[in-house]
Short mmCIF file of C-alpha atoms in Angstrom, two decimals:
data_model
loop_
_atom_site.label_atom_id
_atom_site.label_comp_id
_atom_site.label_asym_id
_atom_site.label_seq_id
_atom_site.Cartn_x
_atom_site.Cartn_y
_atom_site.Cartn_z
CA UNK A 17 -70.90 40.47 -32.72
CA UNK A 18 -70.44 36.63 -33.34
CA UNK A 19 -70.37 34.03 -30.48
CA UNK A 20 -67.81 31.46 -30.74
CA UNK A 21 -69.64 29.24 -32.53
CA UNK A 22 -69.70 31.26 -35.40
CA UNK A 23 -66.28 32.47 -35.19
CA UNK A 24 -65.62 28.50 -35.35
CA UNK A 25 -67.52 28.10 -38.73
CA UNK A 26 -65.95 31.05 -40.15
CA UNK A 27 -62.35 29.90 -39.38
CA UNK A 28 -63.31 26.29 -40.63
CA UNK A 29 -64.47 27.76 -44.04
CA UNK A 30 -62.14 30.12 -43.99
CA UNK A 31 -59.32 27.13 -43.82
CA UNK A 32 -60.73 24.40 -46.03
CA UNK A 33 -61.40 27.60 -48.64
CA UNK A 34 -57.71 28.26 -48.49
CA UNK A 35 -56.75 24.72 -48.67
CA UNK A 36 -58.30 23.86 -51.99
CA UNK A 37 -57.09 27.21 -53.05
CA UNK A 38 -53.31 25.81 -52.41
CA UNK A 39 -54.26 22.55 -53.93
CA UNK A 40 -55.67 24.26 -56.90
CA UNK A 41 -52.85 26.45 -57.41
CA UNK A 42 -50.41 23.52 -57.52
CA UNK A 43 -52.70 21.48 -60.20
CA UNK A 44 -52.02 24.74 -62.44
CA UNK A 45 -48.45 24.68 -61.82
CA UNK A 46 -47.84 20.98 -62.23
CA UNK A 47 -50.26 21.07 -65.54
CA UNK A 48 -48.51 24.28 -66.66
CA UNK A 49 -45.07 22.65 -66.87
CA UNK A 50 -46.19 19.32 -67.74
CA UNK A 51 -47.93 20.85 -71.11
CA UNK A 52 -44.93 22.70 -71.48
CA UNK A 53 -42.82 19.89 -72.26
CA UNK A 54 -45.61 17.47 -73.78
CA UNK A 55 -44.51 15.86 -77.28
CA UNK A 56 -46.27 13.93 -79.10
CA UNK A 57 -44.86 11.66 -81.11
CA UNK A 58 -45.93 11.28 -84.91
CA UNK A 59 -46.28 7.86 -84.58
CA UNK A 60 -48.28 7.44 -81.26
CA UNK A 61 -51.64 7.08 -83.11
CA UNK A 62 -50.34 4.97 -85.66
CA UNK A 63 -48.91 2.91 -82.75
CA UNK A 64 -52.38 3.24 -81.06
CA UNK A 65 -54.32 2.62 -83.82
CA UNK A 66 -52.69 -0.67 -84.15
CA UNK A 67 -52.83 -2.16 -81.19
CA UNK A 68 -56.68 -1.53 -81.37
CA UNK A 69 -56.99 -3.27 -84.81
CA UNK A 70 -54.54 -5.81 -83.28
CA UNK A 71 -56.97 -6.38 -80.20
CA UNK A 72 -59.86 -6.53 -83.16
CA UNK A 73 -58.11 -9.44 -84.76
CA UNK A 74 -56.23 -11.34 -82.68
CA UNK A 75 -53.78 -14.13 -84.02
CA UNK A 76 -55.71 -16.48 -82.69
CA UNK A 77 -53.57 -19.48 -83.90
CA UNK A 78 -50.76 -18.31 -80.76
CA UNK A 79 -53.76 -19.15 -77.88
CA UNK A 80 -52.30 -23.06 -77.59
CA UNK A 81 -49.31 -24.38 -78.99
CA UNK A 82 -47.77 -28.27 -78.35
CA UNK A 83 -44.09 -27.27 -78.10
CA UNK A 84 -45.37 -24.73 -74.98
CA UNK A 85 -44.74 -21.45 -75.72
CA UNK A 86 -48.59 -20.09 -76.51
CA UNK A 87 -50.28 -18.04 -74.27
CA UNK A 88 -51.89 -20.74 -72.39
CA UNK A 89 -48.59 -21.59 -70.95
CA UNK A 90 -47.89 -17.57 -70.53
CA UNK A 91 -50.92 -17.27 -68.38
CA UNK A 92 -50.42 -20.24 -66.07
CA UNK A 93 -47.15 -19.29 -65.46
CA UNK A 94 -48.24 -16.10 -64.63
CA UNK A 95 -51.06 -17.25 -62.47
CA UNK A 96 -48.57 -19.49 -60.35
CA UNK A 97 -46.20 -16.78 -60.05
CA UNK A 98 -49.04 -15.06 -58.11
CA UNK A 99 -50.31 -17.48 -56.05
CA UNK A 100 -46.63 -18.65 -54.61
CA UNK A 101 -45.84 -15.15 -54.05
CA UNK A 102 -48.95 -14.10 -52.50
CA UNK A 103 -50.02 -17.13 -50.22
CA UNK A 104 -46.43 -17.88 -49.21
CA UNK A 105 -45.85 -14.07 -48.12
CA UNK A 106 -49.15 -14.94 -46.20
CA UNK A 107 -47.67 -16.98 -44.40
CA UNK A 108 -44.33 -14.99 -43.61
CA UNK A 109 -45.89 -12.05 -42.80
CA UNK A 110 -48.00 -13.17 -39.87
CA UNK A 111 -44.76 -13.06 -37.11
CA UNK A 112 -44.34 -9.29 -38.45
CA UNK A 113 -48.00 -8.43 -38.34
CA UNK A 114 -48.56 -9.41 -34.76
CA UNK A 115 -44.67 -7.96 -34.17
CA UNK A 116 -46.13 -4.16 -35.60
CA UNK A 117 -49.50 -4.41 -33.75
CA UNK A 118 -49.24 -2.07 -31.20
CA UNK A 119 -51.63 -3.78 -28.70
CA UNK A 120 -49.30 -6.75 -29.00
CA UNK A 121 -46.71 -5.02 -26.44
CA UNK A 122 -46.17 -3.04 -24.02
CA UNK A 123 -43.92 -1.09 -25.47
CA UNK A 124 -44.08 1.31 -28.13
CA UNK A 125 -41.08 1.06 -29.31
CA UNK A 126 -41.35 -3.25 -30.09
CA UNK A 127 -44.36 -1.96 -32.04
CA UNK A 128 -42.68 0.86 -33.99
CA UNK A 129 -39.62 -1.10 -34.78
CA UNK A 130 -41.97 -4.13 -36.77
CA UNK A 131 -43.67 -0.84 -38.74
CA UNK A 132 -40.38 0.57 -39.71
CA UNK A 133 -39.35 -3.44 -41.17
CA UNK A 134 -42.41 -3.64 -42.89
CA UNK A 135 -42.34 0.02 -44.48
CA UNK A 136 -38.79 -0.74 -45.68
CA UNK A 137 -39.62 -4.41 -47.25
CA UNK A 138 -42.39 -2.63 -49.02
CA UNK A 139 -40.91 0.43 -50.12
CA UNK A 140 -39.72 -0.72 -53.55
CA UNK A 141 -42.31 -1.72 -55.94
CA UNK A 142 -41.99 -5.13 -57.34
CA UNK A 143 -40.06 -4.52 -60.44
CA UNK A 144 -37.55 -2.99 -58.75
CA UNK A 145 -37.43 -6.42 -56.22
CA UNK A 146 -37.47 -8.04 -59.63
CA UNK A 147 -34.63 -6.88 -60.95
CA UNK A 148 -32.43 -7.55 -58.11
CA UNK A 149 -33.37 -10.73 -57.87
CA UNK A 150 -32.36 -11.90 -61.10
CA UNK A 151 -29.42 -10.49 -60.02
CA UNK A 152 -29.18 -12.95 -57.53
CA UNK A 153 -31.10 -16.06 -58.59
CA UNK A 154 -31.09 -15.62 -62.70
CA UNK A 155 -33.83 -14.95 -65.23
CA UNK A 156 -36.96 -16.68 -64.95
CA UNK A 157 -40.02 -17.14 -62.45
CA UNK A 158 -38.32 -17.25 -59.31
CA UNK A 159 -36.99 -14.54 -59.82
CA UNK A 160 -40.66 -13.02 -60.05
CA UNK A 161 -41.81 -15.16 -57.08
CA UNK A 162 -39.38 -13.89 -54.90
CA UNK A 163 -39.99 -10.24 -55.66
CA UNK A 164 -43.76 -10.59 -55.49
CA UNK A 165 -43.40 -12.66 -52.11
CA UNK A 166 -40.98 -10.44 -50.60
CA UNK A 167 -42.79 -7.05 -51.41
CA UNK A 168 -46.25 -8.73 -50.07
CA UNK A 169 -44.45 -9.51 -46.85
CA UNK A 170 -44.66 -5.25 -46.54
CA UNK A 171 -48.41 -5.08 -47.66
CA UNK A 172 -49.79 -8.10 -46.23
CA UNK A 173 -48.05 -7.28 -42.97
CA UNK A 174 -49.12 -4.04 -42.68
CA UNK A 175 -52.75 -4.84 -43.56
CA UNK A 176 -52.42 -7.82 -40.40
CA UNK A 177 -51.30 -5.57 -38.36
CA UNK A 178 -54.25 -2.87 -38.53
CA UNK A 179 -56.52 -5.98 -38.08
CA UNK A 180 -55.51 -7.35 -34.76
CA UNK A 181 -55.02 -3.95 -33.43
CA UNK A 182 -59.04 -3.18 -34.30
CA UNK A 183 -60.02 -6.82 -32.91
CA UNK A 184 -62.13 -7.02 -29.55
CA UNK A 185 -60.15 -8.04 -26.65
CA UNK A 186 -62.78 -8.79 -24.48
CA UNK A 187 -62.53 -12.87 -25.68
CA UNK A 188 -58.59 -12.34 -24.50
CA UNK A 189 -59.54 -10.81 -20.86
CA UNK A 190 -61.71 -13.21 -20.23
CA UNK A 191 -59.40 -16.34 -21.07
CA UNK A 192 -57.53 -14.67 -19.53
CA UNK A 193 -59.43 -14.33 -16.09
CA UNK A 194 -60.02 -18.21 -16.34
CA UNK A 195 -56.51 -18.68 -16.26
CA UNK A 196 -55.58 -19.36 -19.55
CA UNK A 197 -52.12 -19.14 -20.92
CA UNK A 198 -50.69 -16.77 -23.39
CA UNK A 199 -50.75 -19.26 -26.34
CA UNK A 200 -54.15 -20.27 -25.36
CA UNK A 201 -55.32 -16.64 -25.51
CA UNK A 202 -54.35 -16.19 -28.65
CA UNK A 203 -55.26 -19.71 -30.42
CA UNK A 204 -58.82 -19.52 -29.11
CA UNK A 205 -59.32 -15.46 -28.77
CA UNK A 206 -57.21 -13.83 -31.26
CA UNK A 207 -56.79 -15.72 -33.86
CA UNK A 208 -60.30 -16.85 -34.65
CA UNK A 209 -61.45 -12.87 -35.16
CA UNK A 210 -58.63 -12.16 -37.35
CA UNK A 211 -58.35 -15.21 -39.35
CA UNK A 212 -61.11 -13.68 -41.70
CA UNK A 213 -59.96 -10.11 -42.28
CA UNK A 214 -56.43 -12.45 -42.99
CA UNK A 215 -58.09 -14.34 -45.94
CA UNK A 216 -60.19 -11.28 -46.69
CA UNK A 217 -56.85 -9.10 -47.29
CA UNK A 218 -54.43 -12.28 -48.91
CA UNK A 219 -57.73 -12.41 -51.65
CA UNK A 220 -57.26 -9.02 -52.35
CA UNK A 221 -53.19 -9.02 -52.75
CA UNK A 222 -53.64 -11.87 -54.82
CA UNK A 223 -56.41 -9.83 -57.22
CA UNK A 224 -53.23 -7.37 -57.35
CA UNK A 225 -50.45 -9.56 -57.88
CA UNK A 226 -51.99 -11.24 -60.82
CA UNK A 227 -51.62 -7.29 -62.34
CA UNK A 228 -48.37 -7.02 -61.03
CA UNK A 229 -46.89 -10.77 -62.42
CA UNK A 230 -48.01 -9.92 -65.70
CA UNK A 231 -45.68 -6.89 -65.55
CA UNK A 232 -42.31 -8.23 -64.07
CA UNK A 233 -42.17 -10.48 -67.78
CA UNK A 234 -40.94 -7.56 -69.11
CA UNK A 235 -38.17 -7.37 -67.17
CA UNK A 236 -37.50 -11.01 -67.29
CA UNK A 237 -38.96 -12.18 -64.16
CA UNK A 238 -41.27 -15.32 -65.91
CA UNK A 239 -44.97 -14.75 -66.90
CA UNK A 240 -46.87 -13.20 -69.93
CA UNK A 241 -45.01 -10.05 -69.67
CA UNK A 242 -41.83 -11.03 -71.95
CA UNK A 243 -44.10 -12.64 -74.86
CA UNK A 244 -45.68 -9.18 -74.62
CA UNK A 245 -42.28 -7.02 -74.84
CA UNK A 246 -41.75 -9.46 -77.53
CA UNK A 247 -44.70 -8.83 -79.72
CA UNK A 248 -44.55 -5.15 -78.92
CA UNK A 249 -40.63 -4.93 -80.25
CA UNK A 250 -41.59 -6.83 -83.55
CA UNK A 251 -44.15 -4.73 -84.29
CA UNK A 252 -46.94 -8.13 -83.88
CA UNK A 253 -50.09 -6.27 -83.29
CA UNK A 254 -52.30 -9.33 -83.52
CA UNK A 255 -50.05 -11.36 -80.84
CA UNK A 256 -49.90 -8.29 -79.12
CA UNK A 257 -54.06 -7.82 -79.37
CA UNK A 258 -54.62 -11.67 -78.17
CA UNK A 259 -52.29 -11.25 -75.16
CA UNK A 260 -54.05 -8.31 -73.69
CA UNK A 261 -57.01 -9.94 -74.39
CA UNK A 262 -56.23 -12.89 -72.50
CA UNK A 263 -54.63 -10.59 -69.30
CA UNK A 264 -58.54 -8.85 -69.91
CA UNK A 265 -59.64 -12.27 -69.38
CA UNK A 266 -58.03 -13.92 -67.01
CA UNK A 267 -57.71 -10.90 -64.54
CA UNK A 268 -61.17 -10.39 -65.08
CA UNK A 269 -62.18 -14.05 -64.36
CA UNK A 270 -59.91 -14.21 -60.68
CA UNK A 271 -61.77 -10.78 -59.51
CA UNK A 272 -65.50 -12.05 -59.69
CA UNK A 273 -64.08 -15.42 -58.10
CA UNK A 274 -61.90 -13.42 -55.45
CA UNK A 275 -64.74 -10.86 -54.70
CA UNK A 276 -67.57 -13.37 -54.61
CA UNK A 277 -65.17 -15.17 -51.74
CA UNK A 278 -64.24 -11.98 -49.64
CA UNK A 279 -67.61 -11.19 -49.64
CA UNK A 280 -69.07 -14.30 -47.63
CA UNK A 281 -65.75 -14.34 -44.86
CA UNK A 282 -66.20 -10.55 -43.99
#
């Protein structure tokens, strides 16, 4: 006969056996129809081949131009795009971060409502924001500002919001106990603990808005993505092969600075 800590190991196996055995089963399915209606194009490795040969010789001559449009230019643009989108939703977020941390009421519901905001500002994906904000404000990069900004509000907000409600409150009780008021409490108790993690997590958006501003080019939203839509319609391998370069570059560059920073604030 088996005690009940056996019967407890048995059901546990029993259960994570029949759970991979679900997962498992839909892998074969998706796979199964997704091979099913896989084409290959004939001229996907031609395509492929050339980029690569591109990327091997670059047109060098297109890396700085006078009259502006090189992809010096391209890249700055792109890097500004992600550092007013990023470090201005930094700032906006903060009211909805401490607005969806639950120990910053007493009520649930206060709490719930500044998740649901932040889950529906960051629901679309930035090229999405992009495109309706041409709409709205024309081509160029404010358009790609405002969609980056306004869809970091959502991830930069929700990020804030798991920090304070991990931070110690025993620095708040005790202000507290001396008499301190509510604005004191959280100048000199909450905001010094999650100030870091706040850096910490706007360094990391801004290591994945740099990715994402290269991308909204293409839809007309300012950066290196439209010189690279460009090249790729004409059929340019070599402009295309010294633009990915320089994304390889310059991406590459801001995540050893952005990672050597994170590391000393947390």
């Amino acid at each position: 006969m088996m005690n009940t800590t056996q019967k407890k190991l048995l059901f546990r196996r029993l259960r994570n056996w029949t759970i991979a055995l679900i997962v498992l089963i839909i892998y074969i399915w998706a796979f199964t129809g997704f091979f099913q209606n896989f084409e290959l194009k004939a001229s996907a490795w031609t395509s492929a081949k050339a980029i690569f040969t591109g990327m091997a010789h670059p047109d060098w001559s297109y890396i700085s131009d006078p009259d502006g449009e090189d992809l010096l230019h391209a890249l700055l643009e792109t890097f500004n795009i992600a550092v007013l989108g990023t470090f201005i939703s930094a700032l906006l977020c903060v009211p909805f971060a401490f607005w969806a941390a639950r120990n910053m009421s007493r009520f649930r519901v206060v709490s719930s409502t500044g998740k649901v905001i932040l889950s529906a500002i960051r629901v679309f994906p930035e090229l999405i924001m992009a495109l309706l904000f041409i709409k709205a404000v024309g081509l160029g990069p404010f358009a790609g500002v405002l969609a980056l900004g306004f869809h970091s509000i959502g991830m930069l907000g929700k990020l804030f919001g798991e920090s304070i409600e991990d931070m110690d409150f025993s620095a708040a009780e005790a202000l507290r106990a001396c008499g301190a008021n509510k604005f004191q409490t959280l100048w000199f108790a909450v905001v010094p603990q999650v100030l870091p993690q706040f850096f910490s997590y706007t360094l990391y958006r801004f290591e994945i808005s740099v990715r994402s501003a290269s991308i909204l080019g293409m839809v007309g939203a300012g950066g290196i993505g439209a010189p690279l839509i460009f090249a790729l319609n004409a059929h340019k391998w070599d402009r295309v092969g010294i633009i990915l370069l320089g994304i390889i570059v310059m991406v590459s560059i801001i995540d050893l600075i952005s990672g050597s920073i994170r590391k000393r604030l947390v």
